[in-house]
Coordinates of C-alpha atoms in Angstrom, one line a residue:
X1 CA 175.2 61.6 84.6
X2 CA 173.1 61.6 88.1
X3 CA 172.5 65.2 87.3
X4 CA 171.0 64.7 83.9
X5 CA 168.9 61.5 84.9
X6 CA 167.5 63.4 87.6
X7 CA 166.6 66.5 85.4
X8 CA 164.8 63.7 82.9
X9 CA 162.6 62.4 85.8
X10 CA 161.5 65.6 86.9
X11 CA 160.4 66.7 83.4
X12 CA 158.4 63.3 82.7
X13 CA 156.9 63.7 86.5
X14 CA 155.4 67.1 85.1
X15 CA 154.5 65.9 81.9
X16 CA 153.1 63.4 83.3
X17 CA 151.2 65.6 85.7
X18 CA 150.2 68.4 83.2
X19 CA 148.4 65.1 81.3
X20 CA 146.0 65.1 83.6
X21 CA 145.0 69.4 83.2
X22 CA 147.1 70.0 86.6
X23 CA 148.5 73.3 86.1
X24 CA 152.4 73.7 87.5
X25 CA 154.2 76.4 88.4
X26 CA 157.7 77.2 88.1
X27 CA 159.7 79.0 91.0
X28 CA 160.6 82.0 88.4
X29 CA 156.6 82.4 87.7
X30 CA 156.0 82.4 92.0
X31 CA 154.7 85.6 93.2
X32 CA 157.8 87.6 95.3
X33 CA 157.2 87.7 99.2
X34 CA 155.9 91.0 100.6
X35 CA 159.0 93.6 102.4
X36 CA 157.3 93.1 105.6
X37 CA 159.8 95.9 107.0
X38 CA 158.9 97.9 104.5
X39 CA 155.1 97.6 105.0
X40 CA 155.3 97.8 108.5
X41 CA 156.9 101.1 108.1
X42 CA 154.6 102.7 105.3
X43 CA 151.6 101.9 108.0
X44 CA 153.6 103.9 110.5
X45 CA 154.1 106.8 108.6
X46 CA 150.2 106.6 107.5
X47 CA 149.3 107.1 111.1
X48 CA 151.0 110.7 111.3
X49 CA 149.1 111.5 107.1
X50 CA 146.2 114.5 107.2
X51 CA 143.7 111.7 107.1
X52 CA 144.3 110.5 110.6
X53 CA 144.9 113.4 112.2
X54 CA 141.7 114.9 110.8
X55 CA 139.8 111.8 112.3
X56 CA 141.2 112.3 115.9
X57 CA 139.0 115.6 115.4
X58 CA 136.0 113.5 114.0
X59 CA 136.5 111.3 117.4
X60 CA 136.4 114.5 119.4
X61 CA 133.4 115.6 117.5
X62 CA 131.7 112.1 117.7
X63 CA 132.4 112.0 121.2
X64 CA 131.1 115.2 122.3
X65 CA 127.7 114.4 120.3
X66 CA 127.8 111.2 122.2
X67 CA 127.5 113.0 125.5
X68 CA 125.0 115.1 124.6
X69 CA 122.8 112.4 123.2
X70 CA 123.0 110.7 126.6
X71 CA 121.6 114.0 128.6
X72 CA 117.8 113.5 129.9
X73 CA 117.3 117.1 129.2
X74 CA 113.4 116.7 130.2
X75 CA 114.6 114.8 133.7
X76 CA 117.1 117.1 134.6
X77 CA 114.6 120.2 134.3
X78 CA 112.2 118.5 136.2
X79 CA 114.9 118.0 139.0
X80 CA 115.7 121.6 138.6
X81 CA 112.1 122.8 139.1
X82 CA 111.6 120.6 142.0
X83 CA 114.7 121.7 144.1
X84 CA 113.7 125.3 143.7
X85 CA 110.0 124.2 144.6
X86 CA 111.5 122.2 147.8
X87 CA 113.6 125.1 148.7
X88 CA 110.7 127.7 148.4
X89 CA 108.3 125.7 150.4
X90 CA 110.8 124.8 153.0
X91 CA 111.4 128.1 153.6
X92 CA 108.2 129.3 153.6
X93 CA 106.5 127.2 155.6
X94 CA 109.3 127.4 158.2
X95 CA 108.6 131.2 158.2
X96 CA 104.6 130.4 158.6
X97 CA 105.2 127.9 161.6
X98 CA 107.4 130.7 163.4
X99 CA 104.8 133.3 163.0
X100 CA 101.7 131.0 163.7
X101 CA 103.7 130.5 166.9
X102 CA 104.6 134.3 167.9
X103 CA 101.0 135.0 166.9
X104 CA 99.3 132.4 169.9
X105 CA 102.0 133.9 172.4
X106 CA 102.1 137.3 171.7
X107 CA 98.5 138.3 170.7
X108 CA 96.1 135.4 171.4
X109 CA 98.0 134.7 175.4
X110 CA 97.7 131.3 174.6
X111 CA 99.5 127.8 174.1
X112 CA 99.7 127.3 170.4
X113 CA 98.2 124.3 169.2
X114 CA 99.9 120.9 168.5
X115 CA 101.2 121.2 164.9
X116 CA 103.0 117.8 165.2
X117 CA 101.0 115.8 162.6
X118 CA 101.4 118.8 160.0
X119 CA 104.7 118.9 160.9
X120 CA 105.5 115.3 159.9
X121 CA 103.8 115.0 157.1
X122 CA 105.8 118.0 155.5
X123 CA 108.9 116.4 156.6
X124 CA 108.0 113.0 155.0
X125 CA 106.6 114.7 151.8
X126 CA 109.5 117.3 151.8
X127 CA 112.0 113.9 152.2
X128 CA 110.7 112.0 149.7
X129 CA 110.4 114.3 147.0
X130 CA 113.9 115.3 147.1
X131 CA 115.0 111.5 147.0
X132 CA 112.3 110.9 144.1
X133 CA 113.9 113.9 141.9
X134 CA 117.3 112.2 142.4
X135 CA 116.2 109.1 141.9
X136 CA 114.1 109.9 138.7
X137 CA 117.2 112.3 137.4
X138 CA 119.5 108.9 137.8
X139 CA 117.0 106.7 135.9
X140 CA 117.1 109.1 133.3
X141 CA 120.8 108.9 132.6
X142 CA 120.7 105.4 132.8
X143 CA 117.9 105.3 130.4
X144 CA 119.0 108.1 127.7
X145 CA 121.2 107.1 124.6
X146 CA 123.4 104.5 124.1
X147 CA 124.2 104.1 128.1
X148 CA 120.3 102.1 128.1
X149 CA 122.2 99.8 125.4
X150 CA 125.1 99.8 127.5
X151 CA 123.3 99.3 131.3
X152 CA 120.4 97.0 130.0
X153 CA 121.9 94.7 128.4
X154 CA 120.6 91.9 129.8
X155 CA 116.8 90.1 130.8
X156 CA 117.8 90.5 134.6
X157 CA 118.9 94.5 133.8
X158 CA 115.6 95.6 131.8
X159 CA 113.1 93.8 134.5
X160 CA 115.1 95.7 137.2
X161 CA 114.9 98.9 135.4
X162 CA 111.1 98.2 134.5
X163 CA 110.6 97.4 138.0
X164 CA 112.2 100.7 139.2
X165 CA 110.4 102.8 137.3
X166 CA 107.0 101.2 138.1
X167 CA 108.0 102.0 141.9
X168 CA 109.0 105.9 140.6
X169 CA 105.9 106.0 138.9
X170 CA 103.7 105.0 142.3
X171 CA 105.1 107.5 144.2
X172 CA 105.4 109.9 141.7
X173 CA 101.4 109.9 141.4
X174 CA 101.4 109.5 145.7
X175 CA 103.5 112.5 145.6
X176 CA 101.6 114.7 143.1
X177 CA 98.8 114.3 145.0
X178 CA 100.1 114.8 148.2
X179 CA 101.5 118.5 146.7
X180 CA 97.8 119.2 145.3
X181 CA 97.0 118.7 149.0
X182 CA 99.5 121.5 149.5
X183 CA 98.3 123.8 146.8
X184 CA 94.8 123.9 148.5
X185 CA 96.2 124.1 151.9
X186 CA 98.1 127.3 150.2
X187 CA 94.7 128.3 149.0
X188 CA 92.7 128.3 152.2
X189 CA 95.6 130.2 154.4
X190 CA 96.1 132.7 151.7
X191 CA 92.3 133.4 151.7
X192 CA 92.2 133.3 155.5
X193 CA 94.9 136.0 156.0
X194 CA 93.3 138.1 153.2
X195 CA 90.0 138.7 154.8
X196 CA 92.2 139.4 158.0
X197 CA 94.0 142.4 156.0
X198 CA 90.9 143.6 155.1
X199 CA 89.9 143.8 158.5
X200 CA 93.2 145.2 159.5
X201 CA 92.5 147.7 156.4
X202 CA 88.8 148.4 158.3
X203 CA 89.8 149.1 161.6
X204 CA 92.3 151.9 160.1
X205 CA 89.8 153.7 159.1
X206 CA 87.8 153.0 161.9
X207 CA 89.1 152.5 165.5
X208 CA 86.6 152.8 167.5
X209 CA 85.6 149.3 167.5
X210 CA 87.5 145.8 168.1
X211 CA 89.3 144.2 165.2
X212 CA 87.1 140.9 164.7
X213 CA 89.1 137.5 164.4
X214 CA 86.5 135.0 162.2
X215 CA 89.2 131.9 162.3
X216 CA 89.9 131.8 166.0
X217 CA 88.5 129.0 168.1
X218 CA 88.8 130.5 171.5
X219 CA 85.6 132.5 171.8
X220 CA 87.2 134.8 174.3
X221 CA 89.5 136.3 172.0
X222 CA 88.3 136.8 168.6
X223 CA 87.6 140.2 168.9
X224 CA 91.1 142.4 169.6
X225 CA 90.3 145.7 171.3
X226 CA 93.8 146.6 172.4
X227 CA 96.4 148.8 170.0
X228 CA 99.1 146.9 170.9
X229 CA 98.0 143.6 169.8
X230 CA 96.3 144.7 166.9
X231 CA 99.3 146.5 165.6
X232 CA 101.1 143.1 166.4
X233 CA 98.4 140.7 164.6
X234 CA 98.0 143.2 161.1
X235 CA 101.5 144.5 160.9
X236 CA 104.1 142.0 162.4
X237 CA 101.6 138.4 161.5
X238 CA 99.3 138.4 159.1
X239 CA 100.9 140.8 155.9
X240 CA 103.9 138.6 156.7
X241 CA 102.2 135.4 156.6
X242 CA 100.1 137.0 153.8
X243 CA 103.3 136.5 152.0
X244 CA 104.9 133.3 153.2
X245 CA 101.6 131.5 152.2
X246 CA 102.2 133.2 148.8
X247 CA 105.7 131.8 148.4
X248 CA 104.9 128.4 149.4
X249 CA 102.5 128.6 146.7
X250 CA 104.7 129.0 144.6
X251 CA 106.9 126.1 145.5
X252 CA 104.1 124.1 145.6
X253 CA 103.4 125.2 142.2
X254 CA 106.8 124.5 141.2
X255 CA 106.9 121.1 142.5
X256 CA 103.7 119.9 141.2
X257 CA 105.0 120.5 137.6
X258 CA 108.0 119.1 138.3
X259 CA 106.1 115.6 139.5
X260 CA 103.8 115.9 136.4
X261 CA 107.7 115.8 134.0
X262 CA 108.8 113.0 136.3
X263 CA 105.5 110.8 135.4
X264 CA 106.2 111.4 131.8
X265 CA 109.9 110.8 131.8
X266 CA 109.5 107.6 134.0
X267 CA 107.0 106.0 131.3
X268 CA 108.8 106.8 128.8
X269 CA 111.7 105.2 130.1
X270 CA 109.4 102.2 131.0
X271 CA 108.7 101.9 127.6
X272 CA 112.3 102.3 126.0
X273 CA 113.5 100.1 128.1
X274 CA 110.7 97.3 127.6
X275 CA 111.4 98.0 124.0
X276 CA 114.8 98.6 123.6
X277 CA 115.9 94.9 121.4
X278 CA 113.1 95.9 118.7
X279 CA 114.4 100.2 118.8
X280 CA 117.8 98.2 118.2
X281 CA 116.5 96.2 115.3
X282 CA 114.7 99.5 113.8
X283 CA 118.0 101.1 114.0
X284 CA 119.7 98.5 112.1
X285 CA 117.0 98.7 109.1
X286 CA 117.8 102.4 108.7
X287 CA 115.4 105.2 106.9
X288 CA 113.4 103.4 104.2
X289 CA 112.6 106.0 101.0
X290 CA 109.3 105.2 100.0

């Protein structure tokens, strides 16, 4: 009796609610609940389908492209070309300091002259050139692809890598010029020692007069009249220093290009960096067809 009451009010509770347009649902007409086992398993299996494991090589190929965006190619080559510039100036003008000094001893009997302010200057120049190539090569990386995005990410970030390369800029133009100093320094003791082979050349064919010395300062000695020191002054100093001058030009050469890429780089780097939130925003518009 309870049983069939309570069926009654349930029906005139719903009529009463479909009255007002409410639709109501039955339990038989409720959707079934998901096998969350069995989902669970069919996305476990999915990992291990041809799909995935052909995207694990898309990853590998995405990656690789990744690291090759980030590669400063036009940094790295100027670092390149300025260590082999550093090395063959260092070594030549080594070899052009010991023979400048066997040349004063041996031939000219005399003290050789104070070389100390040369001396430092190629050993500040020399110093700061190899730390600007390193410096300029890590600025580069940090500067190249998406590891700018990454690295300046942040107001404080992009003034701090504006600012550095403002300061790499300054002494990349300080030390480009300081190297043009070099490359006529190269040019002056190349031409020296070259009119002193032809002299050397003159006095084979003729020895019966003193080899003439037109750069010495001592007025007592430049004229060599002796075989023994001229053999030592055309044979064992100037053809080799003939040839160290020609190396160091070289490396100067070398290094001056290599400070000409740096100043490039560096301002372009500058400006990527000052520019990098409205390069993001181009990004996001994507090629246009016009």
């Amino acid at each position: 009796m309870n049983g069939g009451e309570g069926r009654r009010s349930r029906e005139a509770v719903r009529n009463s609610i479909r009255s007002y347009g409410v639709k109501v649902m039955d339990s038989a007409s409720l959707p079934l609940k998901k096998n969350t086992k069995q989902t669970e398993s069919q996305e476990s299996v999915s990992r291990f389908s041809e799909k995935s494991l052909h995207s694990q090589y898309d990853i590998r190929e995405g990656s690789c492209k990744e690291i090759v965006l980030r590669i400063p190619y036009g940094s790295l080559f100027g670092t390149f070309l300025c260590i082999l510039g550093l090395v063959l100036a260092i070594i030549s003008f080594t070899r052009i300091t010991s023979l400048e000094e066997m040349m004063y001893k041996d031939v000219l009997k005399r003290d050789p002259e104070p070389e100390l302010v040369r001396q430092i200057y190629s050993i500040v120049t020399y110093t700061l050139t190899g730390a600007l190539a390193i410096l300029s090569l890590i600025i580069g990386f940090l500067s190249t692809g998406d590891t700018r995005a990454e690295v300046h990410n942040t107001w404080k970030a992009k003034l701090g890598g504006r600012i550095t390369c403002g300061i790499l800029l300054f002494a990349s133009f300080v030390l480009l010029f300081s190297w043009l100093m070099g490359c006529f320094y190269t040019g002056w003791g190349f031409n020296m020692h070259r009119i002193d082979r032809d002299n050397c050349d003159a006095y084979t064919n003729d020895k019966s007069r003193c080899l003439p010395i037109p750069f010495e300062t001592d007025k007592r000695r430049r004229e060599l009249c002796d075989g023994q020191e001229i053999k030592k002054f055309c044979k064992d100093y100037t053809e080799k220093a003939l040839n160290s001058f020609a190396i160091f030009g070289c490396g100067s050469l070398f290094v001056t290009i290599s400070m000409s890429i740096f100043i490039c780089c560096l301002a372009a780097n500058y400006t990527m960096i000052r520019l990098e939130s409205k390069l993001q925003e181009l990004e996001e518009l994507g090629p246009r067809r016009f």
